Coordinates of C-alpha atoms in Angstrom, one line a residue:
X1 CA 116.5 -18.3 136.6
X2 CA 115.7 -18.7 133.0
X3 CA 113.7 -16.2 131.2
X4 CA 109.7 -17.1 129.8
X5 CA 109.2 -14.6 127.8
X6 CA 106.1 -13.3 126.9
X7 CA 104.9 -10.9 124.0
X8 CA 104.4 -8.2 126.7
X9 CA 108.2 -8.8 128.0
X10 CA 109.6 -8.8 124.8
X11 CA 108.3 -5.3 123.8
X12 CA 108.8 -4.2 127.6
X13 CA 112.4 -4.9 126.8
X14 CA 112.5 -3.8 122.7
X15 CA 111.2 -0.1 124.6
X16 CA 113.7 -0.3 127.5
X17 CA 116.8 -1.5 125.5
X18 CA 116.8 -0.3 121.8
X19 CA 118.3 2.8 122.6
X20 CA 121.1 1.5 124.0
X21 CA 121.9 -1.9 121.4
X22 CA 121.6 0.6 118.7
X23 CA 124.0 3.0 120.2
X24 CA 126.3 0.3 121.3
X25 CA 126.1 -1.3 117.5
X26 CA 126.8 2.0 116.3
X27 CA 129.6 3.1 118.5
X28 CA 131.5 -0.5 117.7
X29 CA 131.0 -0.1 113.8
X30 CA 131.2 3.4 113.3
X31 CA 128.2 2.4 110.7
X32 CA 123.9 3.6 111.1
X33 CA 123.1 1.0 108.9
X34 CA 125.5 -1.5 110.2
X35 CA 123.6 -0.8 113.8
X36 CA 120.0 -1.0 112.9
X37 CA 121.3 -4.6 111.4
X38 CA 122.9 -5.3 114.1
X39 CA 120.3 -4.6 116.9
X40 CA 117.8 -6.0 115.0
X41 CA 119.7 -9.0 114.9
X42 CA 120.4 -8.6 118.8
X43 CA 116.6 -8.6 119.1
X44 CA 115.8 -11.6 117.1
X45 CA 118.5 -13.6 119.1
X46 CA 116.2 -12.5 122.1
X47 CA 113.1 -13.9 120.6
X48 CA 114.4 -16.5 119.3
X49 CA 116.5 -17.7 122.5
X50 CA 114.9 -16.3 125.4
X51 CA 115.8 -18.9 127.4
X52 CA 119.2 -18.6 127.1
X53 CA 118.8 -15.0 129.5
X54 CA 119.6 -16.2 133.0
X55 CA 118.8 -13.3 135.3
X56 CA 120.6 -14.9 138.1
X57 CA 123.7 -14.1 135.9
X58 CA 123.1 -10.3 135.4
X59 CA 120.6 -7.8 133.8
X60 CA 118.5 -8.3 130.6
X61 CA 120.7 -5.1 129.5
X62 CA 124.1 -6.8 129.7
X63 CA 122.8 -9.9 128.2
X64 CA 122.0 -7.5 125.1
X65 CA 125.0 -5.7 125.2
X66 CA 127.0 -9.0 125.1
X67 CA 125.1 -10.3 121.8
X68 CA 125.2 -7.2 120.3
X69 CA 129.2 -7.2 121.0
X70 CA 129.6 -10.4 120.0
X71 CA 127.2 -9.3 116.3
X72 CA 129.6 -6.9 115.8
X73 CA 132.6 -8.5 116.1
X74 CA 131.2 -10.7 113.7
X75 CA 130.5 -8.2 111.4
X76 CA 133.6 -6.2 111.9
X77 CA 135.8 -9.8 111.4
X78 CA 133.5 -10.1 107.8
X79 CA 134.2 -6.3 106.8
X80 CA 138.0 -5.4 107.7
X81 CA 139.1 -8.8 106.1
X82 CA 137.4 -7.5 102.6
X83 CA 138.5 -3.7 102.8
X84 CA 142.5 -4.9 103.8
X85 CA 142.3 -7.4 100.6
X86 CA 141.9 -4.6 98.2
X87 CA 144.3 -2.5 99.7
X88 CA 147.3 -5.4 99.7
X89 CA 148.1 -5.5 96.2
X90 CA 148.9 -1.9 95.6
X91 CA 151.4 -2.0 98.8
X92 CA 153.0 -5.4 96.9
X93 CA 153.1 -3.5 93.6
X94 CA 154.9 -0.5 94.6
X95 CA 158.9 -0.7 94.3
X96 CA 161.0 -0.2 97.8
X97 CA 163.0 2.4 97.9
X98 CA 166.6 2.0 96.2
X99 CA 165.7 -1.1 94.6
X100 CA 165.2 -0.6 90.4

């Protein structure tokens, strides 16, 4: 069944559920400020696309937890990229062993 959310749900489940997206967030990125983006975001999604929580699928919690997952991948896909490009051309530079 597909969710109508109203104000009252949606700061039912902001109470019942920040604890965990944020921890979640912060477990996958390693990063505070990376998480309070991140479940932020997680909670916007929910505003934004209540509808798209189908409790006949599972609880509001997992639904969170997979939209958080899926935020962080995101971000981690958009970070490591960035951080193993300015590591790269030192490891290029840096003459093999035995070869002058």
């Amino acid at each position: 069944m597909k969710w109508d959310m109203t104000e009252q749900d949606f700061r039912q489940a902001f109470a019942d559920h920040k604890d965990s997206v944020y921890g979640f967030a912060l477990r996958m990125t390693g990063s505070p400020s990376a998480a309070e983006d991140l479940a932020q975001a997680c909670f916007l999604e929910l505003l934004r696309h209540a509808g798209r929580f189908d409790s006949t699928r599972g609880p509001l919690r997992a639904w969170l937890l997979g939209v958080t997952r899926n935020l962080a991948l995101r971000h981690l896909r958009v970070e490591q990229p960035s951080a193993g490009r300015r590591s790269a051309p030192a490891s290029r530079s840096a003459p093999a062993a035995g070869i002058s």
